[in-house]
Each structure stands twice: as structure tokens, then as C-alpha cells.
Amino acid sequence: MSVECPIHPGAHLVEDHRAGDLICPECGLVVGDRLVDVGTEWRSFNNEKSGADPSRVGAPENPLFGSSDLSTSIAVGFGGSESDQSLANAQRRNMNNTDRQMSQAMSVIREMSARIHLSKSIEDNAAKVFRDVLDSKALKGKNNEAQAAACLYIACRKEGVPRTFKEICAASRVSKKEIGRCFKLIIKSLETNLEQITSADFMSRFCGNLGLSHSIQAAATRIAKKAVELDLVAGRSPISIAAAAIYMASQASNEKKTAKEIGEIAGAAEVTVKQTYRLLHPRAKELFPEDFKFANGEIGEIAGAAEVTVKQTYRLLHPRAKELFPEDFKFANGGIESLPLS
């Protein structure tokens, strides 16, 4: 029902927010009083702290929680009183077990996401996967944090920005083995189909973290893709292939990076990078882009090629070392057994 001034029906009434009155601007008549303000109340009672917090009724309902999401949630900020902490603890105790697990998992996911700089959409995706896991009861009794870490790994895969198990493990407080075990169980129980990871998924991030140019990234991507097509790296992980391809491209350029530097960024052992590189080297001419500019003018001058050849030949000699050395040769460490295997 509309309210208007009986003397000036067409007048635009003015609202006095402090008194709760509607006043006619023409004659000053109070047309309505004791009105309830239905606008936003820009006040917050947050442990009596200053600062803008334009909240009125709390967060919207979260579909990831059950009915307990509709109850009051008590948050305790830094410096909160003991009574505040007690109330928050009591509130957590009153949550049902499923929602308590969900709340803990979301907290873990947020922490891990912040450590490795993931987006909010990935966090949300991971939380949804965790809720599905809870509902399936397939991982009942498993470590809650390991489940959350596995869900974050899956969310990264779904969003097209995969992270390695080693990266997820470094951001969590559980072992890589636990995360891997939970990952397999989740994939099996939810019947989730994830796109196959390729070395190209890691190239941009690895090369960016190494400070390599776009031309090196493009060359490494081509090398890795061609190596897979030629079946040179069967059984090798996409991470190892990416690392070896980056190593090969950088060694052929003026932007050289060691296998150790690349391994640290990629989460692969230096020896793994070099072993995979050795699989690529014999077919280098077929792997590089035709327009690649080699630092020394030609492909045969790739740094590290001579070292590979020497070590390969050395391994052929090593098993027959006793027959090869002069009888009067004086070994530095006292015996032929001191010779390294490679």
C-alpha cells in the first residue's frame, strides 16, 4: 500500500532515516512514522575491530554443506578472546561429522592453493570433488588432508593447469605416496575421466620459471612432441620428457641451463633429465624445428653431445677394465674397483 500526503498527493516524500519518518517536503507533514529500514546496514560487529566490513547477514548458503550451513558460523580473528575461541570450538563440535570434514578440507585446500598460487576456481573445483568423495564414502577412514590434496591435484587437471604430485606434496603435510593412493581411489570411485597429461602442459610454466624465452619454449615443445611421435621416450613421464626437451633446446642456444637447474624446477632428478636427454640426442636432427637458430651455427655442436658419447663408450669399456689396464698401473685409490660405473 503506497503512502502519500493527503494535502499534496503528488509530492515526493522524504525519508528521515534517523527518526524513521516519511515527511512531505511541501508542508512538512509527517505522513508515516516508525518505519523499518530495509536497506543495507553498513555496520559490522567483528571483535570490535575497525575497518570496512559491509556485512549484514553473513555469507550465502554453501551447497557443499548440509543443513548446518544455515546455522551461525563463529569466526575468530587474530587476537580474539578466549570466550570467542570457546564459542567457535563449541560451534565446530555441533556440526555433523560430514560437514566438519568438509570444513577442514576446505581450509586445507585454501592453504595449499595459496602456497602454490592457484586460482579461486581451482579451489572451488577441488572442494566439489571432495564433497563428492564424502558422499561416496569410498575413502572413509583415509587421511583427510591427503584426500584434500588429491582433490586439489584432480582440480588442477580438470582446469587444464596440471601440477605435479611433487608440487602438491610440497604444499601439503602428507606424503606423495598417501596423495597418490587417495588419487587412485577417487578416480576409481567417482569414475572420473581426466585428460591425459602431456609434456606440453608443463612447458610454459617450466620455461617461465627458468627465465627462458618463448623461442626456447616453442623449440622444447616441438622436441617433446616429436620425441613422443617417434616413440623415443616410451615409459618416460611427461615431466621427464619436458625437462629433457628443455635441456636439449637450451643447450643448443645461448640460454643454457644445466640439467640440475631444470630438474629442480620440474621436480625431476638430474640423472633422470640426462638419461631422457640421451634417448633424444641421436635423433636431434629430426626433433628440432627447421627454423631453430643454433648458438654455434649447426646441430652437431649441441653442448653435452660429446660428454654423452664419451660416457656411452666408457660404459662399453668398464666391464673389461681389468684386461685393459697395464699390469703396473698405479690406481689412485688402491684398486681397479674404485673406478666409477659411469
Short mmCIF file of C-alpha atoms in Angstrom, two decimals, residues 71-315:
data_model
loop_
_atom_site.label_atom_id
_atom_site.label_comp_id
_atom_site.label_asym_id
_atom_site.label_seq_id
_atom_site.Cartn_x
_atom_site.Cartn_y
_atom_site.Cartn_z
CA SER A 71 23.43 -22.13 11.36
CA THR A 72 25.51 -19.27 12.71
CA SER A 73 29.21 -19.63 11.95
CA ILE A 74 31.54 -18.17 14.57
CA ALA A 75 34.88 -16.98 13.23
CA VAL A 76 37.74 -15.97 15.49
CA GLY A 77 40.22 -13.49 14.09
CA PHE A 78 43.75 -12.79 15.26
CA GLY A 79 43.68 -11.61 18.85
CA GLY A 80 40.22 -13.00 19.55
CA SER A 81 39.30 -13.55 23.20
CA GLU A 82 39.22 -16.93 24.95
CA SER A 83 35.43 -16.78 25.08
CA ASP A 84 35.33 -16.24 21.30
CA GLN A 85 37.58 -19.26 20.82
CA SER A 86 35.41 -21.37 23.12
CA LEU A 87 32.28 -20.40 21.19
CA ALA A 88 33.96 -21.28 17.89
CA ASN A 89 35.07 -24.67 19.25
CA ALA A 90 31.58 -25.36 20.53
CA GLN A 91 30.13 -24.45 17.15
CA ARG A 92 32.51 -26.88 15.40
CA ARG A 93 31.53 -29.65 17.83
CA ASN A 94 27.88 -29.11 16.97
CA MET A 95 28.49 -29.64 13.23
CA ASN A 96 27.76 -33.11 11.94
CA ASN A 97 30.79 -35.24 11.06
CA THR A 98 30.44 -34.83 7.29
CA ASP A 99 30.25 -31.04 7.45
CA ARG A 100 33.15 -30.97 9.92
CA GLN A 101 35.28 -32.93 7.45
CA MET A 102 34.16 -30.65 4.64
CA SER A 103 35.08 -27.55 6.64
CA GLN A 104 38.53 -28.94 7.50
CA ALA A 105 39.15 -29.96 3.88
CA MET A 106 38.19 -26.53 2.54
CA SER A 107 40.62 -24.93 4.96
CA VAL A 108 43.40 -27.29 3.84
CA ILE A 109 42.61 -26.69 0.16
CA ARG A 110 42.74 -22.90 0.66
CA GLU A 111 46.12 -23.15 2.42
CA MET A 112 47.67 -25.38 -0.24
CA SER A 113 46.22 -23.27 -3.04
CA ALA A 114 47.74 -20.12 -1.55
CA ARG A 115 51.17 -21.78 -1.27
CA ILE A 116 51.33 -22.70 -4.96
CA HIS A 117 49.33 -19.69 -6.23
CA LEU A 118 46.25 -21.42 -7.63
CA SER A 119 43.06 -19.63 -8.66
CA LYS A 120 39.78 -19.49 -6.73
CA SER A 121 38.06 -21.55 -9.44
CA ILE A 122 40.52 -24.41 -8.83
CA GLU A 123 39.85 -24.20 -5.07
CA ASP A 124 36.10 -24.39 -5.70
CA ASN A 125 36.54 -27.32 -8.10
CA ALA A 126 38.66 -29.17 -5.53
CA ALA A 127 36.02 -28.58 -2.84
CA LYS A 128 33.30 -30.01 -5.10
CA VAL A 129 35.38 -33.11 -5.79
CA PHE A 130 35.94 -33.53 -2.04
CA ARG A 131 32.20 -33.27 -1.39
CA ASP A 132 31.58 -36.00 -3.98
CA VAL A 133 34.20 -38.15 -2.26
CA LEU A 134 32.49 -37.66 1.11
CA ASP A 135 29.11 -38.58 -0.33
CA SER A 136 30.54 -41.72 -1.96
CA LYS A 137 32.10 -42.86 1.36
CA ALA A 138 34.75 -44.63 -0.75
CA LEU A 139 37.65 -43.11 1.21
CA LYS A 140 36.17 -43.40 4.68
CA GLY A 141 38.96 -43.61 7.26
CA LYS A 142 41.62 -42.16 4.96
CA ASN A 143 43.69 -39.14 5.95
CA ASN A 144 41.51 -36.04 5.43
CA GLU A 145 44.43 -33.86 4.30
CA ALA A 146 45.65 -36.50 1.83
CA GLN A 147 42.14 -36.64 0.35
CA ALA A 148 42.04 -32.83 0.09
CA ALA A 149 45.47 -32.77 -1.60
CA ALA A 150 44.38 -35.43 -4.10
CA CYS A 151 41.22 -33.43 -4.85
CA LEU A 152 43.34 -30.33 -5.49
CA TYR A 153 45.55 -32.33 -7.87
CA ILE A 154 42.44 -33.53 -9.74
CA ALA A 155 41.01 -29.99 -9.87
CA CYS A 156 44.25 -28.71 -11.43
CA ARG A 157 44.00 -31.44 -14.08
CA LYS A 158 40.34 -30.57 -14.76
CA GLU A 159 41.11 -26.87 -15.14
CA GLY A 160 43.90 -27.57 -17.64
CA VAL A 161 46.72 -26.35 -15.38
CA PRO A 162 48.15 -29.61 -14.01
CA ARG A 163 50.60 -29.64 -11.14
CA THR A 164 52.96 -32.49 -10.35
CA PHE A 165 52.41 -34.76 -7.36
CA LYS A 166 55.69 -33.41 -6.03
CA GLU A 167 54.36 -29.82 -6.13
CA ILE A 168 51.12 -30.78 -4.39
CA CYS A 169 53.07 -32.78 -1.82
CA ALA A 170 55.36 -29.80 -1.11
CA ALA A 171 52.30 -27.64 -0.41
CA SER A 172 50.78 -30.18 1.99
CA ARG A 173 51.81 -32.01 5.14
CA VAL A 174 51.31 -35.53 3.80
CA SER A 175 53.48 -37.84 1.74
CA LYS A 176 53.42 -38.18 -2.03
CA LYS A 177 52.55 -41.86 -1.56
CA GLU A 178 49.43 -41.04 0.51
CA ILE A 179 48.25 -38.45 -2.01
CA GLY A 180 48.82 -40.87 -4.90
CA ARG A 181 46.89 -43.63 -3.14
CA CYS A 182 43.93 -41.31 -2.47
CA PHE A 183 44.06 -40.06 -6.07
CA LYS A 184 43.70 -43.59 -7.46
CA LEU A 185 40.81 -44.39 -5.11
CA ILE A 186 38.99 -41.15 -6.00
CA ILE A 187 39.35 -41.72 -9.75
CA LYS A 188 38.07 -45.27 -9.33
CA SER A 189 35.15 -44.46 -7.01
CA LEU A 190 33.90 -41.38 -8.88
CA GLU A 191 34.62 -42.90 -12.29
CA THR A 192 36.25 -39.62 -13.28
CA ASN A 193 37.84 -39.32 -16.70
CA LEU A 194 40.79 -36.95 -16.79
CA GLU A 195 42.52 -35.85 -19.95
CA GLN A 196 45.94 -37.38 -20.48
CA ILE A 197 48.78 -35.16 -19.29
CA THR A 198 51.37 -34.28 -21.94
CA SER A 199 54.74 -32.58 -21.69
CA ALA A 200 53.19 -29.51 -23.38
CA ASP A 201 51.07 -28.93 -20.25
CA PHE A 202 54.21 -28.07 -18.28
CA MET A 203 56.32 -26.24 -20.87
CA SER A 204 55.03 -22.71 -20.31
CA ARG A 205 55.42 -22.86 -16.52
CA PHE A 206 58.79 -24.64 -16.50
CA CYS A 207 60.31 -22.34 -19.13
CA GLY A 208 58.83 -19.28 -17.43
CA ASN A 209 60.29 -20.27 -14.06
CA LEU A 210 63.67 -20.86 -15.73
CA GLY A 211 63.56 -17.45 -17.41
CA LEU A 212 63.78 -18.92 -20.91
CA SER A 213 62.49 -17.11 -24.00
CA HIS A 214 59.41 -18.01 -26.00
CA SER A 215 61.58 -19.34 -28.84
CA ILE A 216 63.20 -21.88 -26.50
CA GLN A 217 59.79 -22.86 -25.14
CA ALA A 218 58.48 -23.37 -28.69
CA ALA A 219 61.53 -25.46 -29.62
CA ALA A 220 61.28 -27.59 -26.46
CA THR A 221 57.56 -28.17 -27.10
CA ARG A 222 58.33 -29.31 -30.65
CA ILE A 223 61.18 -31.57 -29.47
CA ALA A 224 59.00 -33.25 -26.83
CA LYS A 225 56.06 -33.73 -29.19
CA LYS A 226 58.24 -35.18 -31.95
CA ALA A 227 60.04 -37.47 -29.49
CA VAL A 228 56.70 -39.00 -28.48
CA GLU A 229 55.64 -39.38 -32.11
CA LEU A 230 58.92 -41.17 -32.93
CA ASP A 231 58.47 -43.40 -29.85
CA LEU A 232 61.86 -42.38 -28.44
CA VAL A 233 60.70 -41.92 -24.86
CA ALA A 234 58.38 -44.87 -24.21
CA GLY A 235 57.81 -45.35 -20.49
CA ARG A 236 59.07 -41.89 -19.56
CA SER A 237 56.80 -39.47 -17.70
CA PRO A 238 55.63 -36.24 -19.40
CA ILE A 239 57.59 -34.30 -16.78
CA SER A 240 60.86 -36.10 -17.62
CA ILE A 241 60.23 -35.62 -21.35
CA ALA A 242 59.51 -31.90 -20.86
CA ALA A 243 62.64 -31.45 -18.75
CA ALA A 244 64.86 -33.28 -21.26
CA ALA A 245 63.40 -31.32 -24.19
CA ILE A 246 64.04 -28.03 -22.39
CA TYR A 247 67.59 -29.18 -21.62
CA MET A 248 68.21 -30.02 -25.29
CA ALA A 249 66.75 -26.73 -26.57
CA SER A 250 68.67 -24.64 -24.04
CA GLN A 251 71.98 -26.42 -24.71
CA ALA A 252 71.65 -25.67 -28.42
CA SER A 253 71.06 -21.97 -27.72
CA ASN A 254 72.69 -19.08 -25.90
CA GLU A 255 70.24 -19.56 -23.00
CA LYS A 256 71.95 -22.56 -21.47
CA LYS A 257 70.55 -24.20 -18.34
CA THR A 258 72.05 -27.18 -16.55
CA ALA A 259 70.20 -30.45 -16.06
CA LYS A 260 70.27 -29.74 -12.33
CA GLU A 261 68.60 -26.33 -12.71
CA ILE A 262 65.90 -27.76 -14.96
CA GLY A 263 65.38 -30.76 -12.69
CA GLU A 264 64.83 -28.54 -9.65
CA ILE A 265 62.09 -26.58 -11.44
CA ALA A 266 60.47 -29.66 -12.99
CA GLY A 267 60.72 -31.83 -9.89
CA ALA A 268 62.85 -34.42 -11.68
CA ALA A 269 66.23 -35.81 -10.67
CA GLU A 270 69.25 -34.52 -12.60
CA VAL A 271 70.14 -38.07 -13.63
CA THR A 272 66.61 -38.61 -14.99
CA VAL A 273 66.85 -35.46 -17.11
CA LYS A 274 70.18 -36.60 -18.56
CA GLN A 275 69.04 -40.17 -19.17
CA THR A 276 65.99 -38.97 -21.09
CA TYR A 277 68.15 -36.48 -22.99
CA ARG A 278 70.38 -39.34 -24.15
CA LEU A 279 67.35 -41.00 -25.70
CA LEU A 280 66.67 -37.85 -27.69
CA HIS A 281 70.18 -36.91 -28.79
CA PRO A 282 70.75 -39.48 -31.58
CA ARG A 283 67.64 -38.19 -33.40
CA ALA A 284 68.25 -34.49 -32.70
CA LYS A 285 68.08 -33.50 -36.38
CA GLU A 286 64.51 -34.78 -36.59
CA LEU A 287 63.44 -33.18 -33.33
CA PHE A 288 64.43 -29.52 -33.72
CA PRO A 289 62.23 -27.06 -35.64
CA GLU A 290 63.63 -26.30 -39.09
CA ASP A 291 63.96 -22.59 -38.33
CA PHE A 292 65.74 -23.03 -34.97
CA LYS A 293 68.83 -20.85 -34.64
CA PHE A 294 71.67 -22.87 -33.12
CA ALA A 295 74.16 -20.96 -30.99
CA ASN A 296 77.15 -22.48 -32.84
CA GLY A 297 75.57 -22.50 -36.26
CA GLU A 298 74.75 -26.19 -36.60
CA ILE A 299 73.06 -29.05 -34.79
CA GLY A 300 76.21 -31.12 -34.38
CA GLU A 301 77.57 -28.60 -31.91
CA ILE A 302 74.91 -29.15 -29.23
CA ALA A 303 76.67 -28.80 -25.91
CA GLY A 304 76.70 -32.02 -23.95
CA ALA A 305 76.75 -34.26 -27.03
CA ALA A 306 80.46 -35.02 -26.69
CA GLU A 307 80.03 -35.85 -23.00
CA VAL A 308 77.25 -38.29 -23.82
CA THR A 309 79.40 -40.01 -26.44
CA VAL A 310 82.36 -40.32 -24.04
CA LYS A 311 80.20 -41.81 -21.29
CA GLN A 312 78.49 -44.25 -23.63
CA THR A 313 81.85 -45.50 -24.89
CA TYR A 314 83.21 -45.65 -21.33
CA ARG A 315 80.36 -47.94 -20.30
#
